[in-house]
mmCIF file of C-alpha atoms in Angstrom:
data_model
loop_
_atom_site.group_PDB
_atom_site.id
_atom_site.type_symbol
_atom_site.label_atom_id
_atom_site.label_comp_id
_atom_site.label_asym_id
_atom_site.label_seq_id
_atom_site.Cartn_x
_atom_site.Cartn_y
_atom_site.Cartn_z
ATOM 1 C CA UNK A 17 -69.198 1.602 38.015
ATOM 2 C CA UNK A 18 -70.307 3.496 41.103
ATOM 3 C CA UNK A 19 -67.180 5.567 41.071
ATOM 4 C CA UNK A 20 -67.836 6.231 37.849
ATOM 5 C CA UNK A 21 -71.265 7.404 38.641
ATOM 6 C CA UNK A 22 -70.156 9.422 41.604
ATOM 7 C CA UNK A 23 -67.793 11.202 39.318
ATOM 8 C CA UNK A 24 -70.281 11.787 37.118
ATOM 9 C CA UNK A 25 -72.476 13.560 39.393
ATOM 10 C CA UNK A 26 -69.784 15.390 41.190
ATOM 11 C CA UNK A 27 -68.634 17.000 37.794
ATOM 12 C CA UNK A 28 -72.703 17.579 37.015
ATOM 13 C CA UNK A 29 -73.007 19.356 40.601
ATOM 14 C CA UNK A 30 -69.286 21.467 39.882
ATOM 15 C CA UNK A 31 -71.235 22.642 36.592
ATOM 16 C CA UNK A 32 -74.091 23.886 37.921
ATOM 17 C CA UNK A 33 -72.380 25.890 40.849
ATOM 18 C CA UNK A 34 -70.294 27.380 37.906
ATOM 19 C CA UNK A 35 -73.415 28.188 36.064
ATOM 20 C CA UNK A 36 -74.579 29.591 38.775
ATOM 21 C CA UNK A 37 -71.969 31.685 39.618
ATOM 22 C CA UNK A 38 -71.762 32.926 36.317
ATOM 23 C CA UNK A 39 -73.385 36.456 35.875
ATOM 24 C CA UNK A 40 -73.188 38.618 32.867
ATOM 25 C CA UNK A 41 -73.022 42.693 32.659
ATOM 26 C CA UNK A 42 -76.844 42.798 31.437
ATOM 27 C CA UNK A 43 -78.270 40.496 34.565
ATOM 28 C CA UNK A 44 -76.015 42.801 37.157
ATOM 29 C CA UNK A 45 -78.099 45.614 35.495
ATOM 30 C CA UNK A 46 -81.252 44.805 35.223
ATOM 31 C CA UNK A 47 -81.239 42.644 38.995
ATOM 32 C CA UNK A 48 -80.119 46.117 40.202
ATOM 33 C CA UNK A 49 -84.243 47.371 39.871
ATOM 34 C CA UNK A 50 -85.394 49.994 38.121
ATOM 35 C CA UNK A 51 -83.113 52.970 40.160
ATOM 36 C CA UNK A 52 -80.033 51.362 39.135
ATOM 37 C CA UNK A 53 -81.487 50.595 35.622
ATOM 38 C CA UNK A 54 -82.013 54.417 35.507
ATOM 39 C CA UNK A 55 -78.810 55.734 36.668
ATOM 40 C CA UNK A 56 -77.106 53.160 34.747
ATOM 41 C CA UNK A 57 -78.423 54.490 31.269
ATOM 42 C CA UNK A 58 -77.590 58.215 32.374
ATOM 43 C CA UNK A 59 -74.178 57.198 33.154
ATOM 44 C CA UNK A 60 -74.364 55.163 29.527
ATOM 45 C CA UNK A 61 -75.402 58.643 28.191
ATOM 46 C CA UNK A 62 -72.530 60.392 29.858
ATOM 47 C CA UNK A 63 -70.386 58.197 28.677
ATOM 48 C CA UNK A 64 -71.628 58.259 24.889
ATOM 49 C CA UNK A 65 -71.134 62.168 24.925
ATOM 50 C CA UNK A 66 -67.489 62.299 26.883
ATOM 51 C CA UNK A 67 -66.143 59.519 23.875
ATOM 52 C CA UNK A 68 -67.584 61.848 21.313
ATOM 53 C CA UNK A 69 -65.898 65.570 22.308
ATOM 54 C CA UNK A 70 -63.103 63.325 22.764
ATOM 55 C CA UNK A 71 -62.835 61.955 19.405
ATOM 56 C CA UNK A 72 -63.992 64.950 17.688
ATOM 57 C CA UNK A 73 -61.369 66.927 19.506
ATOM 58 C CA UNK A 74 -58.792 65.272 19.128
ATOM 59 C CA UNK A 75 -58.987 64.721 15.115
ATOM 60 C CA UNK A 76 -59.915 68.631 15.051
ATOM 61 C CA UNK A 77 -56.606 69.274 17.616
ATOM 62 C CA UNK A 78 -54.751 66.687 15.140
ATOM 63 C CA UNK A 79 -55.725 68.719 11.872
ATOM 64 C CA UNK A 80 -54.264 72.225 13.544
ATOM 65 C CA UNK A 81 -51.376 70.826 14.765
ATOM 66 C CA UNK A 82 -50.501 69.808 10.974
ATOM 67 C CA UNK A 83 -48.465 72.733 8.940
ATOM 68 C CA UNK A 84 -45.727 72.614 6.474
ATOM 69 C CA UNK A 85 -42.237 72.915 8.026
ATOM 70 C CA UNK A 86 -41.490 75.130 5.337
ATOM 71 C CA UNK A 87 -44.654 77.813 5.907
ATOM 72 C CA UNK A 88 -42.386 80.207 7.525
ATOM 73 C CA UNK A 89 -40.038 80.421 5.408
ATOM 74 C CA UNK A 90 -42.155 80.839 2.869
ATOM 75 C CA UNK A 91 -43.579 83.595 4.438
ATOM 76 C CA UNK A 92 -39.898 84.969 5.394
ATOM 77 C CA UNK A 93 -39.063 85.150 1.602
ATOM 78 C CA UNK A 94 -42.581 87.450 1.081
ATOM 79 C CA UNK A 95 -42.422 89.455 3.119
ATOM 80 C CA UNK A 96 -38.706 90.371 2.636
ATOM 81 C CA UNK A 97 -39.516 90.619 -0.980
ATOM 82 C CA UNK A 98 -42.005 93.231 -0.183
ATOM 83 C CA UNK A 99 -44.984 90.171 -1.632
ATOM 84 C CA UNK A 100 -47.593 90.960 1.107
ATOM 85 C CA UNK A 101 -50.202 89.821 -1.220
ATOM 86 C CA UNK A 102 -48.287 86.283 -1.885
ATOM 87 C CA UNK A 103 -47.598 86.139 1.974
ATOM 88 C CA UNK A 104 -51.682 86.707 2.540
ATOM 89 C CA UNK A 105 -52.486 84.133 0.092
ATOM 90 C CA UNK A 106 -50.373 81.683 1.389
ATOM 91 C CA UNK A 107 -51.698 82.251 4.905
ATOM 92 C CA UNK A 108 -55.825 82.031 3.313
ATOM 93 C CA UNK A 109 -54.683 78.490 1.786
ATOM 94 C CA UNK A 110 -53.282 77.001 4.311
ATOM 95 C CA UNK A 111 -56.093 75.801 7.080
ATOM 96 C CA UNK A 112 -54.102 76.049 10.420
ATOM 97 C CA UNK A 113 -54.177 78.118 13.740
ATOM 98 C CA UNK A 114 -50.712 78.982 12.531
ATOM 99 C CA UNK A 115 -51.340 80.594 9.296
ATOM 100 C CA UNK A 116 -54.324 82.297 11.041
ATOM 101 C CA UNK A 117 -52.151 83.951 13.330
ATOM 102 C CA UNK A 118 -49.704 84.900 10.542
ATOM 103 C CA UNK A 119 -52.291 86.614 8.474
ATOM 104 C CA UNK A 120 -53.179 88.716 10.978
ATOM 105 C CA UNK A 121 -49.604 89.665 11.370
ATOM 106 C CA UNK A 122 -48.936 89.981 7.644
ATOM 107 C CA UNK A 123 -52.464 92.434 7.323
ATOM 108 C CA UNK A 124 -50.891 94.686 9.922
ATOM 109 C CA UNK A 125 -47.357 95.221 8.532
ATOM 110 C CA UNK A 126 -45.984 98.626 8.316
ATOM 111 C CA UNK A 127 -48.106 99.094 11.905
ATOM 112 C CA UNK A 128 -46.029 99.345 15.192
ATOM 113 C CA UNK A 129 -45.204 96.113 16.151
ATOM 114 C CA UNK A 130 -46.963 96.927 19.973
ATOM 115 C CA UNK A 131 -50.108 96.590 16.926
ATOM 116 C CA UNK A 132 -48.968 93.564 15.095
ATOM 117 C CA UNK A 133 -48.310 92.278 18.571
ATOM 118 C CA UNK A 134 -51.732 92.615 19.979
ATOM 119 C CA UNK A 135 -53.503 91.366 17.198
ATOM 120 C CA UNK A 136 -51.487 88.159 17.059
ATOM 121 C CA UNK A 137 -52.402 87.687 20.789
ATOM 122 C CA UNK A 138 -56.030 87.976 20.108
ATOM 123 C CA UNK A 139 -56.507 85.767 17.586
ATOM 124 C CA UNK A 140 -54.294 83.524 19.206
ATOM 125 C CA UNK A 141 -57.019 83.650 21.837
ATOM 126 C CA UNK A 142 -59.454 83.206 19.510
ATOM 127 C CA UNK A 143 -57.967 79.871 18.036
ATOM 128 C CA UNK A 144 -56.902 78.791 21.611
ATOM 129 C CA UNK A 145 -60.851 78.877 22.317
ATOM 130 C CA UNK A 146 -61.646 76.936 19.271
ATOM 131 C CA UNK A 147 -58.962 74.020 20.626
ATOM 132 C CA UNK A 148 -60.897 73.787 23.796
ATOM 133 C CA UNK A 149 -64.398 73.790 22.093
ATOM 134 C CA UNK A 150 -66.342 71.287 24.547
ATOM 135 C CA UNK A 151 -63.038 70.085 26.518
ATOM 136 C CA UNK A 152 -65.084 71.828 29.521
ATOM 137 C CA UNK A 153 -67.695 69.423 28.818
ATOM 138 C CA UNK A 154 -65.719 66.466 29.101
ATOM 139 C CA UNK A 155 -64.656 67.671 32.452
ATOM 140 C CA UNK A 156 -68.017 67.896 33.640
ATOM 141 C CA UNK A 157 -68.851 64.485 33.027
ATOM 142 C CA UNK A 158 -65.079 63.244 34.679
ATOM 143 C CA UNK A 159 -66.414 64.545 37.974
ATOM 144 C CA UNK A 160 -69.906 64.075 37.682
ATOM 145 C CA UNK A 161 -69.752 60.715 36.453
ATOM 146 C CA UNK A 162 -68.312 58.963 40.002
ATOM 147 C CA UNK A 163 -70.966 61.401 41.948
ATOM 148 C CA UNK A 164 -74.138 59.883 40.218
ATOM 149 C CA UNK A 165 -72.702 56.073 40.786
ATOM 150 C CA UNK A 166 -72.008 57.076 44.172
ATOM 151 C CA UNK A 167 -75.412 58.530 44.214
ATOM 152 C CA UNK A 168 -76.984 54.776 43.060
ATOM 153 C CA UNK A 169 -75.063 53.389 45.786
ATOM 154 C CA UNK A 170 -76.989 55.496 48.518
ATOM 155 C CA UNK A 171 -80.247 54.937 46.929
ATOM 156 C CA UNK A 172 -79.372 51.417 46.758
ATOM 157 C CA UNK A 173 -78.226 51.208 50.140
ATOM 158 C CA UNK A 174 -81.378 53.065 51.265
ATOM 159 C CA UNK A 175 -83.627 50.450 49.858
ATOM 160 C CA UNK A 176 -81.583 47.578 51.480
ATOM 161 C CA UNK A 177 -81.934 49.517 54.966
ATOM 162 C CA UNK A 178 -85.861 49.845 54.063
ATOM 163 C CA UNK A 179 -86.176 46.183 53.257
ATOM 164 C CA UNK A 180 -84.231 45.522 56.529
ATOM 165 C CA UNK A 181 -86.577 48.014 58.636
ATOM 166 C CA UNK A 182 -89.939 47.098 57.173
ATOM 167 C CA UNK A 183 -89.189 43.556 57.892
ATOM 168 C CA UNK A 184 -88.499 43.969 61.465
ATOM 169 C CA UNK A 185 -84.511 43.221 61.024
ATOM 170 C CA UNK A 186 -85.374 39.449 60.239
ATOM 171 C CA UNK A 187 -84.995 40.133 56.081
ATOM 172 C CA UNK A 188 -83.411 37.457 54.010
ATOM 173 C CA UNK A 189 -80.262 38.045 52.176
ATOM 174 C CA UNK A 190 -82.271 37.433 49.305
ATOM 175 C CA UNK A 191 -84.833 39.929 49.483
ATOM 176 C CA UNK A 192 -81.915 42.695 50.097
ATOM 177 C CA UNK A 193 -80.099 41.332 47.075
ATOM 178 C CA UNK A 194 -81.957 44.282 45.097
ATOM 179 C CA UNK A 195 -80.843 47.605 46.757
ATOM 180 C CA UNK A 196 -77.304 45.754 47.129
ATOM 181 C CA UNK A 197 -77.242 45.421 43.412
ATOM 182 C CA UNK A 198 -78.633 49.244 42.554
ATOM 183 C CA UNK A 199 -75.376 50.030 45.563
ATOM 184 C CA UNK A 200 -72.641 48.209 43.917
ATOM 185 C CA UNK A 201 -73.292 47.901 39.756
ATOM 186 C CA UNK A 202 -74.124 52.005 39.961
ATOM 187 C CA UNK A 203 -70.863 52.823 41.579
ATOM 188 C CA UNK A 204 -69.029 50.563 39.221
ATOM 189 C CA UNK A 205 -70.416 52.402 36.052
ATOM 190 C CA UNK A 206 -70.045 55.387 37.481
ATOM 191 C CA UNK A 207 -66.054 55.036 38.418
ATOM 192 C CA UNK A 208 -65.474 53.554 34.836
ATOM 193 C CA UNK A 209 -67.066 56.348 32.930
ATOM 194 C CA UNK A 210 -65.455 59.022 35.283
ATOM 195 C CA UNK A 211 -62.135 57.594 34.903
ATOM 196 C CA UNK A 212 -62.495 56.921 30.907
ATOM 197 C CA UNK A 213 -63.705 60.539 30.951
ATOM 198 C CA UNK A 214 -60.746 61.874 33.004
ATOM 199 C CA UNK A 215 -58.040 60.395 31.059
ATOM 200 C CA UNK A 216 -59.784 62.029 28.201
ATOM 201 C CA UNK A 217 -59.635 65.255 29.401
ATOM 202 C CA UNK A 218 -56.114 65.202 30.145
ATOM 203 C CA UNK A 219 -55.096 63.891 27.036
ATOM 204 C CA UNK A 220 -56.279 66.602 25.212
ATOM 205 C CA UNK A 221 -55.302 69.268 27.610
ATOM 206 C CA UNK A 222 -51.670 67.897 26.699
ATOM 207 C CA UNK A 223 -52.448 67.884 23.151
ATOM 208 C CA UNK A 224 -53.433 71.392 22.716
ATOM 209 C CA UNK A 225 -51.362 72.631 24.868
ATOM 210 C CA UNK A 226 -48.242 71.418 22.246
ATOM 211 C CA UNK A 227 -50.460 73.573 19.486
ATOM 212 C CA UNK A 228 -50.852 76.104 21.471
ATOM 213 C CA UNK A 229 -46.622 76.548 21.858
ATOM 214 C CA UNK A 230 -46.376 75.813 18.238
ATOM 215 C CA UNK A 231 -48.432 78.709 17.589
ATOM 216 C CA UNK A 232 -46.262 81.121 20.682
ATOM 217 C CA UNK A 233 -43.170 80.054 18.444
ATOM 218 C CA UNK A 234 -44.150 80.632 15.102
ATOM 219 C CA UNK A 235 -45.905 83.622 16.441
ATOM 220 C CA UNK A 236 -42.055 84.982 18.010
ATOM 221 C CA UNK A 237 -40.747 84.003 14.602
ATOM 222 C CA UNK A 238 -42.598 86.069 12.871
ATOM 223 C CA UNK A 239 -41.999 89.219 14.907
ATOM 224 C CA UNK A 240 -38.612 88.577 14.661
ATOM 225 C CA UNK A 241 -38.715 88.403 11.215
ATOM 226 C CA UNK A 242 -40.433 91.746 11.052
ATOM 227 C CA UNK A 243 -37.156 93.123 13.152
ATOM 228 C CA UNK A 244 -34.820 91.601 10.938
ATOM 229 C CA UNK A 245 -33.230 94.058 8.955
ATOM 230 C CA UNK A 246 -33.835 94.515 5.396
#
């Protein structure tokens, strides 16, 4: 019976240190005072804005990168046909950086093909900015992210110090458990948005960078096509 009761109590006392032990994201935030509650929502906000250029990037880079494989060919038969008109319409109905690029091309035949040339390039530049609408942005937040944790973690280590200071260097762990938490929940958030934000950025840097070859190659096609003979 008593070692039964002993047991009992040592399980009741293993429970309670696991209880206690046990901390959830919300408590690390809101023990961290009111600077770390502060940064923390910035870095919240941060976050909230890189996850939605990313998402709405990448579905808009996802739509461009989608043409028919048979577009230029289409296109090839046109305009060796002498069908301009055909070859324009074809361009206005399909909704791609590539056919963009081609109506330009198509507009300018029977130009010198220094002419054709340029214009290609500068609506290619033109689309290439529309690729990387707000990809800047996401960049921003990749390196500014980690800077305002790390800026939580001074402030927080600057109130611990105080604490430390103002009580004459005889503080309780306790009382410094405040500016600790503002030092290390801050610099957590911080490094998980930056990181989230970074990978973001590269991804789509890699993913427009494929449209943007797609439309280099279709755009050499098509001046080779012009130098074909007829």
């Amino acid at each position: 019976m008593i070692m039964f009761q002993e047991a009992t109590e040592g399980a009741e006392v293993a429970a309670s240190i696991s209880e206690e032990k046990t901390l959830s994201v919300i408590d690390l935030i809101v023990n961290g005072g009111t600077g770390s509650i502060i940064i923390i929502m910035i870095l919240f906000v941060l976050l909230f804005v890189a996850m939605y250029i990313y998402f709405e990037r990448i579905f808009a880079i996802k739509a461009a990168s989608k043409i028919d494989k048979n577009f230029m060919d289409q296109i090839r038969d046109h305009v060796m046909n002498g069908k301009l008109e055909a070859a324009k319409l074809l361009c206005a109905q399909t909704d791609s950086p590539v056919a963009r690029l081609t109506e330009k091309g198509v507009a300018r035949i029977g130009k010198p093909l220094d002419d054709i040339n340029t214009a290609i390039e500068n609506a290619g530049t033109l689309e290439v900015y529309k690729l990387e609408k707000n990809v800047s942005v996401l960049a921003t937040v990749a390196g500014a992210a980690p800077m305002i944790g790390f800026l939580g973690t001074v402030i927080g280590m600057i109130l611990a110090f105080h604490e430390m200071a103002s009580s004459g260097g005889q503080a309780e762990m306790g009382s410094l458990a405040s500016g600790i938490y503002t030092a290390m929940t801050t610099t957590v958030a911080g490094l998980v948005v930056g990181i989230i934000a970074y990978i973001g950025y590269n991804h789509l840097v890699v993913r427009t960078d494929k449209v943007v070859h797609q439309m280099e190659a279709n755009a050499v096609q098509f001046l080779d096509l012009l130098n074909e003979p007829i």
